[in-house]
Coordinates of N, CA, C and O in Angstrom, one line a residue:
M7 N 147.0 158.1 102.1 CA 145.7 158.7 102.5 C 145.2 159.7 101.5 O 146.0 160.6 101.1
S8 N 144.0 159.6 101.1 CA 143.5 160.5 100.1 C 143.1 161.8 100.7 O 143.0 161.9 102.0
E9 N 142.9 162.9 99.9 CA 142.5 164.2 100.4 C 141.1 164.1 101.2 O 141.0 164.8 102.2
K10 N 140.2 163.3 100.7 CA 138.9 163.2 101.3 C 139.0 162.6 102.7 O 138.4 163.0 103.6
E11 N 139.9 161.6 102.8 CA 140.1 161.0 104.1 C 140.7 162.0 105.1 O 140.4 162.0 106.3
A12 N 141.6 162.8 104.6 CA 142.3 163.8 105.4 C 141.3 164.8 105.9 O 141.5 165.4 107.0
E13 N 140.3 165.1 105.1 CA 139.3 166.2 105.4 C 138.4 165.7 106.6 O 137.9 166.5 107.3
T14 N 138.1 164.4 106.7 CA 137.2 163.9 107.7 C 138.0 163.0 108.6 O 138.0 161.8 108.5
P15 N 138.7 163.6 109.6 CA 139.4 162.8 110.6 C 138.5 162.0 111.5 O 137.4 162.5 111.8
G16 N 138.9 160.8 111.8 CA 138.1 160.0 112.7 C 137.1 159.1 111.9 O 136.5 158.2 112.5
K17 N 136.8 159.4 110.7 CA 135.9 158.6 109.9 C 136.6 157.4 109.3 O 137.6 157.6 108.6
R18 N 136.1 156.2 109.7 CA 136.7 155.0 109.1 C 136.2 154.8 107.7 O 135.1 155.0 107.4
T19 N 137.2 154.3 106.9 CA 136.8 154.0 105.6 C 136.3 152.5 105.5 O 136.7 151.7 106.3
R20 N 135.4 152.3 104.7 CA 134.7 151.0 104.5 C 135.6 150.1 103.7 O 136.1 150.5 102.6
P21 N 135.9 148.9 104.2 CA 136.7 148.0 103.4 C 136.0 147.6 102.1 O 134.8 147.6 102.0
G22 N 136.8 147.2 101.1 CA 136.2 146.8 99.9 C 135.6 145.4 100.0 O 135.6 144.8 101.1
P23 N 135.0 144.9 99.0 CA 134.3 143.6 99.0 C 135.4 142.5 99.2 O 136.5 142.6 98.8
R24 N 134.9 141.4 99.7 CA 135.8 140.2 99.9 C 136.1 139.6 98.6 O 135.4 139.6 97.7
K25 N 137.3 139.0 98.6 CA 137.7 138.3 97.4 C 136.9 137.0 97.3 O 136.7 136.3 98.2
V26 N 136.3 136.8 96.1 CA 135.4 135.6 95.9 C 136.2 134.3 95.7 O 137.2 134.3 95.0
T27 N 135.8 133.3 96.5 CA 136.3 132.0 96.4 C 135.0 131.1 96.3 O 133.9 131.5 96.7
P28 N 135.2 129.8 95.9 CA 134.1 128.9 96.0 C 133.4 128.8 97.3 O 132.2 128.7 97.5
K29 N 134.2 128.7 98.4 CA 133.7 128.6 99.8 C 133.0 129.8 100.2 O 131.9 129.8 100.8
Y30 N 133.5 131.0 99.8 CA 132.8 132.3 100.1 C 131.5 132.3 99.4 O 130.5 132.7 100.0
L31 N 131.4 131.9 98.2 CA 130.1 131.9 97.4 C 129.1 131.0 98.0 O 127.9 131.3 98.2
E32 N 129.6 129.8 98.5 CA 128.7 128.8 99.1 C 128.1 129.4 100.4 O 126.9 129.3 100.7
N33 N 129.0 130.0 101.2 CA 128.5 130.6 102.5 C 127.6 131.7 102.2 O 126.6 131.9 102.9
A34 N 127.9 132.6 101.3 CA 127.0 133.7 100.9 C 125.6 133.2 100.4 O 124.6 133.7 100.8
A35 N 125.6 132.1 99.6 CA 124.4 131.6 99.1 C 123.6 130.9 100.2 O 122.3 131.2 100.3
L36 N 124.2 130.2 101.1 CA 123.5 129.6 102.2 C 122.9 130.7 103.2 O 121.8 130.5 103.7
F37 N 123.7 131.7 103.4 CA 123.2 132.8 104.3 C 122.0 133.5 103.6 O 121.0 133.8 104.3
Y38 N 122.1 133.7 102.3 CA 120.9 134.3 101.6 C 119.7 133.4 101.7 O 118.6 133.9 101.9
L39 N 119.9 132.1 101.5 CA 118.8 131.2 101.5 C 118.2 131.0 102.9 O 117.0 130.7 103.0
Q40 N 118.9 131.3 103.9 CA 118.4 131.3 105.3 C 117.4 132.4 105.5 O 116.4 132.3 106.2
R41 N 117.7 133.5 104.9 CA 116.8 134.7 105.1 C 115.7 134.8 104.0 O 114.7 135.4 104.3
F42 N 115.9 134.4 102.8 CA 115.0 134.6 101.8 C 114.7 133.3 101.0 O 115.6 132.6 100.6
A43 N 113.4 133.2 100.6 CA 113.1 132.1 99.6 C 113.3 132.8 98.3 O 113.1 133.9 98.1
T44 N 113.9 132.0 97.3 CA 114.3 132.6 96.1 C 114.3 131.5 95.0 O 114.2 130.3 95.2
S45 N 114.4 132.0 93.7 CA 114.5 131.1 92.6 C 116.0 130.9 92.3 O 116.9 131.7 92.7
A46 N 116.3 130.0 91.5 CA 117.7 129.7 91.1 C 118.3 130.9 90.3 O 119.4 131.3 90.5
A47 N 117.5 131.5 89.4 CA 117.9 132.6 88.6 C 118.2 133.8 89.5 O 119.2 134.5 89.3
N48 N 117.4 134.1 90.5 CA 117.6 135.2 91.3 C 118.9 135.0 92.2 O 119.6 135.9 92.4
L49 N 119.0 133.8 92.7 CA 120.2 133.5 93.5 C 121.5 133.7 92.7 O 122.5 134.2 93.1
R50 N 121.4 133.3 91.4 CA 122.5 133.4 90.5 C 122.8 134.9 90.3 O 124.0 135.3 90.4
R51 N 121.8 135.8 90.2 CA 122.0 137.2 90.0 C 122.7 137.8 91.3 O 123.7 138.6 91.2
V52 N 122.3 137.4 92.5 CA 122.8 137.9 93.7 C 124.3 137.5 93.8 O 125.2 138.3 94.1
L53 N 124.6 136.2 93.5 CA 126.0 135.8 93.6 C 126.9 136.4 92.5 O 128.1 136.7 92.8
M54 N 126.3 136.6 91.3 CA 127.1 137.2 90.2 C 127.5 138.7 90.6 O 128.5 139.2 90.2
R55 N 126.6 139.4 91.3 CA 126.9 140.7 91.7 C 128.2 140.7 92.6 O 129.1 141.6 92.5
K56 N 128.3 139.7 93.5 CA 129.4 139.5 94.4 C 130.7 139.2 93.5 O 131.8 139.8 93.8
V57 N 130.5 138.4 92.5 CA 131.7 138.1 91.6 C 132.1 139.3 90.9 O 133.3 139.6 90.8
E58 N 131.2 140.1 90.4 CA 131.5 141.3 89.6 C 132.2 142.3 90.5 O 133.2 143.0 90.1
R59 N 131.7 142.5 91.7 CA 132.4 143.5 92.6 C 133.8 143.0 93.0 O 134.7 143.8 93.0
S60 N 134.0 141.7 93.2 CA 135.3 141.2 93.5 C 136.2 141.4 92.3 O 137.4 141.7 92.5
A61 N 135.7 141.2 91.1 CA 136.5 141.3 89.9 C 137.0 142.8 89.7 O 138.1 143.0 89.4
R62 N 136.1 143.7 90.0 CA 136.5 145.1 89.9 C 137.5 145.5 91.0 O 138.4 146.2 90.7
F63 N 137.3 145.0 92.2 CA 138.1 145.5 93.3 C 139.4 144.7 93.4 O 140.5 145.3 93.6
H64 N 139.4 143.4 93.2 CA 140.6 142.6 93.4 C 141.2 142.1 92.1 O 142.3 141.5 92.1
G65 N 140.5 142.3 91.0 CA 141.1 141.9 89.7 C 140.9 140.4 89.5 O 141.7 139.9 88.7
T66 N 140.0 139.8 90.1 CA 139.8 138.4 89.9 C 139.1 138.1 88.6 O 138.5 139.0 88.0
D67 N 139.1 136.9 88.1 CA 138.5 136.5 86.8 C 137.0 136.3 86.9 O 136.6 135.4 87.6
P68 N 136.2 137.2 86.3 CA 134.7 137.0 86.4 C 134.2 135.7 85.8 O 133.2 135.1 86.2
A69 N 134.9 135.2 84.7 CA 134.5 134.0 84.1 C 134.6 132.8 85.0 O 133.8 131.9 85.1
E70 N 135.7 132.8 85.8 CA 136.0 131.7 86.7 C 134.9 131.8 87.8 O 134.3 130.8 88.3
G71 N 134.6 133.0 88.3 CA 133.5 133.2 89.3 C 132.2 132.7 88.8 O 131.4 132.1 89.5
A72 N 131.9 133.0 87.5 CA 130.6 132.6 87.0 C 130.5 131.0 86.9 O 129.5 130.5 87.2
Q73 N 131.7 130.4 86.6 CA 131.7 128.9 86.6 C 131.4 128.4 88.0 O 130.6 127.4 88.2
W74 N 132.0 129.0 89.0 CA 131.7 128.6 90.4 C 130.3 128.8 90.8 O 129.7 127.9 91.4
V75 N 129.7 129.9 90.4 CA 128.3 130.2 90.7 C 127.4 129.2 90.0 O 126.5 128.6 90.6
D76 N 127.7 128.9 88.7 CA 126.9 127.9 88.0 C 126.9 126.5 88.6 O 125.9 125.8 88.8
A77 N 128.1 126.1 89.1 CA 128.3 124.8 89.7 C 127.5 124.8 91.0 O 126.9 123.8 91.4
L78 N 127.6 125.8 91.8 CA 126.9 125.9 93.1 C 125.4 125.9 92.9 O 124.7 125.1 93.6
I79 N 124.9 126.6 91.9 CA 123.4 126.6 91.6 C 123.0 125.2 91.2 O 122.0 124.7 91.7
A80 N 123.8 124.5 90.4 CA 123.4 123.2 89.9 C 123.4 122.2 91.1 O 122.5 121.4 91.2
R81 N 124.4 122.4 92.0 CA 124.4 121.5 93.2 C 123.2 121.8 94.1 O 122.6 120.8 94.6
F82 N 122.9 123.0 94.3 CA 121.7 123.4 95.2 C 120.4 122.9 94.5 O 119.5 122.5 95.3
V83 N 120.3 122.9 93.2 CA 119.1 122.5 92.6 C 119.0 120.9 92.7 O 117.9 120.4 93.0
A84 N 120.1 120.3 92.5 CA 120.1 118.8 92.6 C 119.8 118.3 94.1 O 119.1 117.3 94.3
S85 N 120.3 119.1 95.1 CA 120.0 118.7 96.4 C 118.6 119.3 96.9 O 118.3 119.2 98.1
Q86 N 117.9 120.0 96.1 CA 116.6 120.6 96.3 C 116.6 121.7 97.4 O 115.6 122.0 98.0
L87 N 117.8 122.3 97.6 CA 117.9 123.6 98.3 C 117.2 124.7 97.6 O 116.7 125.6 98.1
L88 N 117.3 124.6 96.2 CA 116.6 125.5 95.3 C 115.5 124.7 94.5 O 115.9 123.7 93.9
D89 N 114.3 125.2 94.6 CA 113.2 124.5 93.8 C 112.3 125.6 93.3 O 111.5 126.2 94.1
D90 N 112.5 125.9 92.0 CA 111.7 127.0 91.5 C 110.2 126.8 91.5 O 109.4 127.7 91.8
A91 N 109.8 125.6 91.3 CA 108.3 125.3 91.3 C 107.8 125.5 92.7 O 106.7 126.1 92.9
L92 N 108.5 125.0 93.7 CA 108.0 125.2 95.1 C 108.0 126.7 95.5 O 107.1 127.2 96.1
Y93 N 109.1 127.4 95.1 CA 109.2 128.8 95.4 C 108.0 129.6 94.7 O 107.4 130.4 95.3
A94 N 107.8 129.3 93.4 CA 106.7 130.0 92.7 C 105.3 129.7 93.3 O 104.5 130.6 93.4
E95 N 105.1 128.5 93.7 CA 103.8 128.1 94.2 C 103.6 128.9 95.6 O 102.5 129.5 95.8
S96 N 104.6 128.8 96.4 CA 104.5 129.5 97.7 C 104.3 131.0 97.6 O 103.5 131.6 98.3
R97 N 105.1 131.6 96.7 CA 105.1 133.0 96.5 C 103.7 133.5 95.9 O 103.1 134.5 96.3
A98 N 103.2 132.7 94.9 CA 101.9 133.0 94.3 C 100.8 132.9 95.3 O 99.9 133.8 95.4
Q99 N 100.8 131.9 96.2 CA 99.8 131.8 97.2 C 99.9 132.9 98.2 O 98.8 133.5 98.6
S100 N 101.1 133.3 98.6 CA 101.3 134.4 99.5 C 100.8 135.7 99.0 O 100.0 136.5 99.6
L101 N 101.1 136.0 97.7 CA 100.7 137.2 97.1 C 99.2 137.2 96.9 O 98.5 138.3 97.0
R102 N 98.6 136.1 96.6 CA 97.1 136.0 96.3 C 96.4 136.3 97.7 O 95.4 137.0 97.7
R103 N 96.9 135.8 98.8 CA 96.3 136.0 100.1 C 96.4 137.5 100.4 O 95.5 138.0 101.2
R104 N 97.4 138.2 99.9 CA 97.5 139.7 100.2 C 96.7 140.5 99.3 O 96.7 141.7 99.4
G105 N 96.1 139.9 98.3 CA 95.2 140.7 97.4 C 95.9 141.1 96.1 O 95.5 142.1 95.5
A106 N 96.9 140.3 95.7 CA 97.5 140.6 94.4 C 96.8 140.0 93.2 O 96.2 138.9 93.3
S107 N 96.8 140.7 92.1 CA 96.2 140.2 90.9 C 97.0 139.2 90.2 O 98.2 139.1 90.5
G108 N 96.4 138.4 89.3 CA 97.2 137.4 88.6 C 98.3 138.0 87.8 O 99.4 137.5 87.7
R109 N 98.1 139.2 87.2 CA 99.1 139.9 86.5 C 100.3 140.3 87.3 O 101.5 140.1 87.0
T110 N 100.0 140.8 88.5 CA 101.1 141.2 89.4 C 101.9 140.0 89.9 O 103.1 140.1 90.0
I111 N 101.2 138.9 90.2 CA 101.9 137.7 90.6 C 102.8 137.2 89.5 O 104.0 136.9 89.8
A112 N 102.3 137.1 88.3 CA 103.1 136.6 87.2 C 104.3 137.5 87.0 O 105.4 137.0 86.7
L113 N 104.1 138.8 87.0 CA 105.2 139.7 86.8 C 106.3 139.6 87.9 O 107.5 139.6 87.6
S114 N 105.8 139.5 89.1 CA 106.8 139.3 90.2 C 107.6 138.0 90.1 O 108.8 138.1 90.3
L115 N 107.0 136.9 89.7 CA 107.7 135.7 89.5 C 108.6 135.8 88.3 O 109.7 135.3 88.3
R116 N 108.2 136.4 87.2 CA 109.0 136.6 86.0 C 110.3 137.4 86.4 O 111.4 137.1 85.9
Q117 N 110.1 138.4 87.2 CA 111.3 139.2 87.6 C 112.3 138.5 88.4 O 113.4 138.8 88.4
K118 N 111.8 137.4 89.1 CA 112.7 136.6 89.9 C 113.3 135.5 89.1 O 114.1 134.6 89.6
G119 N 113.0 135.5 87.8 CA 113.6 134.5 86.9 C 112.9 133.2 86.8 O 113.5 132.2 86.3
V120 N 111.7 133.1 87.2 CA 110.9 131.8 87.1 C 110.4 131.7 85.7 O 109.9 132.7 85.1
E121 N 110.5 130.5 85.1 CA 110.0 130.2 83.8 C 108.5 130.3 83.7 O 107.8 130.0 84.6
G122 N 108.0 130.5 82.5 CA 106.6 130.7 82.2 C 105.7 129.5 82.6 O 104.6 129.6 83.1
E123 N 106.2 128.3 82.2 CA 105.5 127.1 82.6 C 105.3 126.9 84.1 O 104.2 126.5 84.5
I124 N 106.3 127.2 84.8 CA 106.3 127.0 86.3 C 105.3 128.1 86.8 O 104.6 127.8 87.8
I125 N 105.3 129.3 86.3 CA 104.4 130.4 86.7 C 103.0 129.9 86.5 O 102.1 130.1 87.4
D126 N 102.7 129.4 85.3 CA 101.3 128.9 85.0 C 100.9 127.9 86.0 O 99.7 127.9 86.5
T127 N 101.7 126.9 86.3 CA 101.4 125.9 87.3 C 101.2 126.5 88.7 O 100.2 126.1 89.4
A128 N 102.0 127.4 89.1 CA 101.9 128.0 90.4 C 100.6 128.8 90.5 O 100.0 128.8 91.5
M129 N 100.3 129.5 89.4 CA 99.1 130.3 89.5 C 97.8 129.4 89.6 O 96.9 129.7 90.3
A130 N 97.9 128.3 88.8 CA 96.7 127.4 88.9 C 96.6 126.8 90.3 O 95.5 126.7 90.8
A131 N 97.7 126.5 91.0 CA 97.7 126.0 92.3 C 97.2 127.0 93.3 O 96.4 126.7 94.2
A132 N 97.6 128.3 93.1 CA 97.2 129.3 94.0 C 95.7 129.7 93.9 O 95.0 130.1 94.8
D133 N 95.2 129.5 92.6 CA 93.8 129.9 92.4 C 92.8 128.7 92.6 O 91.6 129.0 92.6
E134 N 93.2 127.5 92.8 CA 92.3 126.4 92.9 C 91.4 126.4 94.2 O 90.4 125.8 94.2
A135 N 91.8 127.2 95.2 CA 91.1 127.2 96.4 C 89.8 128.1 96.3 O 88.9 127.9 97.2
E136 N 89.7 128.9 95.3 CA 88.6 129.8 95.2 C 87.9 129.7 93.9 O 88.6 129.5 92.9
E137 N 86.6 130.0 93.9 CA 85.9 129.9 92.6 C 86.2 131.0 91.7 O 86.4 130.9 90.5
K138 N 86.3 132.2 92.2 CA 86.7 133.4 91.5 C 87.9 134.1 92.1 O 87.7 135.1 92.9
P139 N 89.1 133.6 91.9 CA 90.2 134.1 92.6 C 90.6 135.6 92.4 O 91.0 136.3 93.3
E140 N 90.4 136.1 91.1 CA 90.7 137.5 90.9 C 89.7 138.4 91.7 O 90.1 139.4 92.2
L141 N 88.4 138.1 91.7 CA 87.5 138.9 92.4 C 87.7 138.8 93.9 O 87.7 139.8 94.6
A142 N 88.1 137.6 94.4 CA 88.4 137.5 95.9 C 89.6 138.3 96.2 O 89.7 139.0 97.3
A143 N 90.7 138.3 95.4 CA 91.9 139.0 95.6 C 91.6 140.5 95.6 O 92.1 141.3 96.4
A144 N 90.8 141.0 94.6 CA 90.5 142.4 94.5 C 89.7 142.8 95.8 O 89.9 143.9 96.3
A145 N 88.8 142.0 96.2 CA 88.0 142.3 97.4 C 88.9 142.4 98.6 O 88.8 143.3 99.5
R146 N 89.9 141.5 98.7 CA 90.9 141.6 99.9 C 91.7 142.9 99.8 O 91.9 143.5 100.9
L147 N 92.1 143.2 98.6 CA 92.9 144.5 98.5 C 92.0 145.7 98.8 O 92.5 146.6 99.5
A148 N 90.8 145.7 98.4 CA 89.9 146.8 98.6 C 89.6 146.9 100.1 O 89.6 148.0 100.7
R149 N 89.4 145.8 100.8 CA 89.2 145.8 102.3 C 90.5 146.4 103.0 O 90.4 147.2 103.9
K150 N 91.6 145.9 102.5 CA 92.9 146.3 103.2 C 93.1 147.9 103.0 O 93.5 148.5 103.9
R151 N 92.7 148.4 101.8 CA 92.9 149.8 101.6 C 91.7 150.6 101.8 O 91.7 151.8 101.6
R152 N 90.6 150.0 102.3 CA 89.4 150.7 102.6 C 88.8 151.4 101.4 O 88.5 152.6 101.4
L153 N 88.7 150.6 100.3 CA 88.1 151.1 99.0 C 86.7 150.6 98.9 O 86.3 149.6 99.4
G154 N 85.9 151.3 98.0 CA 84.6 150.8 97.7 C 83.7 150.6 98.9 O 83.5 151.5 99.7
P155 N 83.2 149.4 99.1 CA 82.2 149.1 100.1 C 82.8 149.2 101.5 O 82.1 149.3 102.5
W156 N 84.1 149.3 101.6 CA 84.8 149.4 102.9 C 85.1 150.9 103.3 O 85.6 151.2 104.3
R157 N 84.7 151.8 102.4 CA 84.9 153.2 102.6 C 83.6 153.7 103.3 O 82.6 153.2 103.2
A158 N 83.8 154.8 104.0 CA 82.6 155.4 104.7 C 81.6 155.8 103.6 O 81.9 156.3 102.5
A159 N 80.3 155.6 103.9 CA 79.3 155.8 102.9 C 79.2 157.2 102.3 O 79.0 157.4 101.1
E160 N 79.5 158.2 103.2 CA 79.3 159.6 102.7 C 80.4 160.0 101.7 O 80.2 160.8 100.8
G161 N 81.6 159.3 101.7 CA 82.6 159.7 100.7 C 82.8 158.7 99.6 O 83.7 158.9 98.7
R162 N 81.9 157.7 99.5 CA 82.1 156.7 98.6 C 81.9 157.1 97.1 O 82.6 156.8 96.2
R163 N 80.9 157.9 96.9 CA 80.5 158.4 95.5 C 81.7 159.2 94.9 O 82.1 159.0 93.8
E164 N 82.2 160.1 95.7 CA 83.3 161.0 95.3 C 84.6 160.3 95.0 O 85.4 160.7 94.2
A165 N 84.8 159.2 95.7 CA 86.0 158.4 95.6 C 85.9 157.2 94.6 O 86.9 156.5 94.4
R166 N 84.8 157.1 94.0 CA 84.6 155.9 93.1 C 85.7 155.8 92.0 O 86.3 154.7 91.8
E167 N 85.9 156.8 91.3 CA 86.9 156.8 90.2 C 88.3 156.5 90.7 O 89.1 155.7 90.1
R168 N 88.7 157.1 91.9 CA 90.0 156.9 92.5 C 90.1 155.4 92.9 O 91.2 154.8 92.8
D169 N 89.0 154.9 93.5 CA 89.0 153.5 93.9 C 89.2 152.5 92.7 O 89.9 151.5 92.8
L170 N 88.5 152.8 91.7 CA 88.6 152.0 90.4 C 90.0 152.1 89.9 O 90.6 151.0 89.5
A171 N 90.6 153.2 89.9 CA 92.0 153.4 89.4 C 93.0 152.7 90.3 O 93.9 152.1 89.8
A172 N 92.7 152.7 91.6 CA 93.6 151.9 92.5 C 93.7 150.5 92.2 O 94.7 149.8 92.2
L173 N 92.5 149.9 92.0 CA 92.4 148.5 91.6 C 93.0 148.2 90.2 O 93.7 147.2 90.0
A174 N 92.8 149.1 89.3 CA 93.4 149.0 88.0 C 94.9 149.0 88.0 O 95.6 148.2 87.4
R175 N 95.5 149.9 88.9 CA 96.9 150.0 89.0 C 97.5 148.7 89.7 O 98.6 148.4 89.5
A176 N 96.7 148.1 90.5 CA 97.1 146.8 91.1 C 97.0 145.6 90.2 O 97.3 144.5 90.5
G177 N 96.5 145.9 88.9 CA 96.5 144.8 87.9 C 95.2 144.1 87.7 O 95.1 143.2 86.9
F178 N 94.1 144.6 88.3 CA 92.8 144.0 88.1 C 92.1 144.5 86.9 O 92.3 145.7 86.5
S179 N 91.4 143.7 86.2 CA 90.6 144.1 85.0 C 89.5 145.1 85.5 O 89.1 145.2 86.6
Y180 N 89.0 145.8 84.5 CA 88.0 146.8 84.7 C 86.7 146.2 85.3 O 86.1 146.7 86.2
D181 N 86.3 145.0 84.7 CA 85.2 144.3 85.2 C 85.3 143.9 86.7 O 84.3 144.0 87.4
V182 N 86.4 143.3 87.0 CA 86.6 142.9 88.4 C 86.6 144.1 89.4 O 86.0 144.1 90.4
A183 N 87.3 145.2 89.0 CA 87.4 146.4 89.8 C 86.0 147.0 90.0 O 85.6 147.4 91.1
L184 N 85.2 147.0 88.9 CA 83.8 147.5 88.9 C 82.9 146.7 89.9 O 82.2 147.2 90.7
A185 N 83.1 145.3 89.8 CA 82.3 144.5 90.6 C 82.6 144.7 92.1 O 81.7 144.7 93.0
V186 N 83.8 145.0 92.5 CA 84.2 145.2 93.9 C 83.8 146.6 94.3 O 83.2 146.7 95.4
I187 N 84.1 147.6 93.6 CA 83.9 149.0 94.0 C 82.4 149.3 94.0 O 81.9 150.0 94.9
D188 N 81.6 148.7 93.1 CA 80.2 149.0 93.1 C 79.3 148.0 93.9 O 78.1 148.1 93.9
A189 N 80.0 147.1 94.6 CA 79.2 146.2 95.5 C 78.5 147.1 96.6 O 79.0 148.1 97.0
E190 N 77.3 146.7 97.0 CA 76.5 147.5 98.0 C 77.3 147.5 99.3 O 77.3 148.6 99.9
G191 N 77.8 146.4 99.7 CA 78.5 146.4 101.0 C 79.5 145.2 101.0 O 79.5 144.4 100.2
P192 N 80.3 145.1 102.1 CA 81.2 144.0 102.2 C 80.6 142.7 102.2 O 81.1 141.7 101.7
A193 N 79.3 142.6 102.7 CA 78.6 141.3 102.8 C 78.4 140.7 101.4 O 78.3 139.5 101.2
D194 N 78.2 141.6 100.4 CA 78.0 141.1 99.0 C 79.2 140.4 98.5 O 79.1 139.7 97.5
L195 N 80.4 140.7 99.0 CA 81.6 140.1 98.5 C 82.2 139.0 99.4 O 83.1 138.4 99.0
E196 N 81.5 138.7 100.5 CA 82.0 137.7 101.4 C 82.0 136.3 100.8 O 82.8 135.5 101.2
G197 N 81.2 136.0 99.9 CA 81.1 134.7 99.3 C 82.3 134.5 98.3 O 82.5 133.4 97.8
E198 N 83.0 135.5 98.0 CA 84.1 135.5 97.0 C 85.5 135.1 97.7 O 86.5 135.7 97.5
G199 N 85.5 134.1 98.5 CA 86.7 133.7 99.1 C 86.7 134.1 100.6 O 85.8 134.7 101.1
S200 N 87.8 133.8 101.3 CA 87.9 134.1 102.7 C 88.4 135.5 102.9 O 89.6 135.8 102.8
L201 N 87.5 136.4 103.0 CA 87.8 137.8 103.2 C 88.0 138.0 104.7 O 88.5 138.8 105.2

């Protein structure tokens, strides 16, 4: 018993990570996929963290664990449990509906390990429903955050620069932000997609 454990009587110590086996990795991957949609590269990162923790704690071979993870990912891709194109398209559409800019969506997908070609295809699919998808997404975000035309009329002029900055930080171009923030009212933007 360490000194720290002796100082805090009654406090249970947390057990270390489980030893990684092929079956454990498969169960962990399936449990993760039940809760989250993900890309193959992101699932690989999640599983490799488990392998690395097991290697540090139990002294297992991380190279062997990496082989198990690669075989598991290949099997899941072959059986279509993992489909980067489907994941990217669904994620892009979801983010677009929430008012995310094209830059934000592409960055989010890149961070999850989705390849550039797949991102481009997913963005095209997400944007085909609207004539001006960036403007429609910016209008959705402005409505959600009560910026520009959705702000009370008396405080609108004073908040103009802050509203423009909020849309710029969200990844929208200056022209798109200006079109949304300087619109007379929400009715002027209603034709820009389903707001």
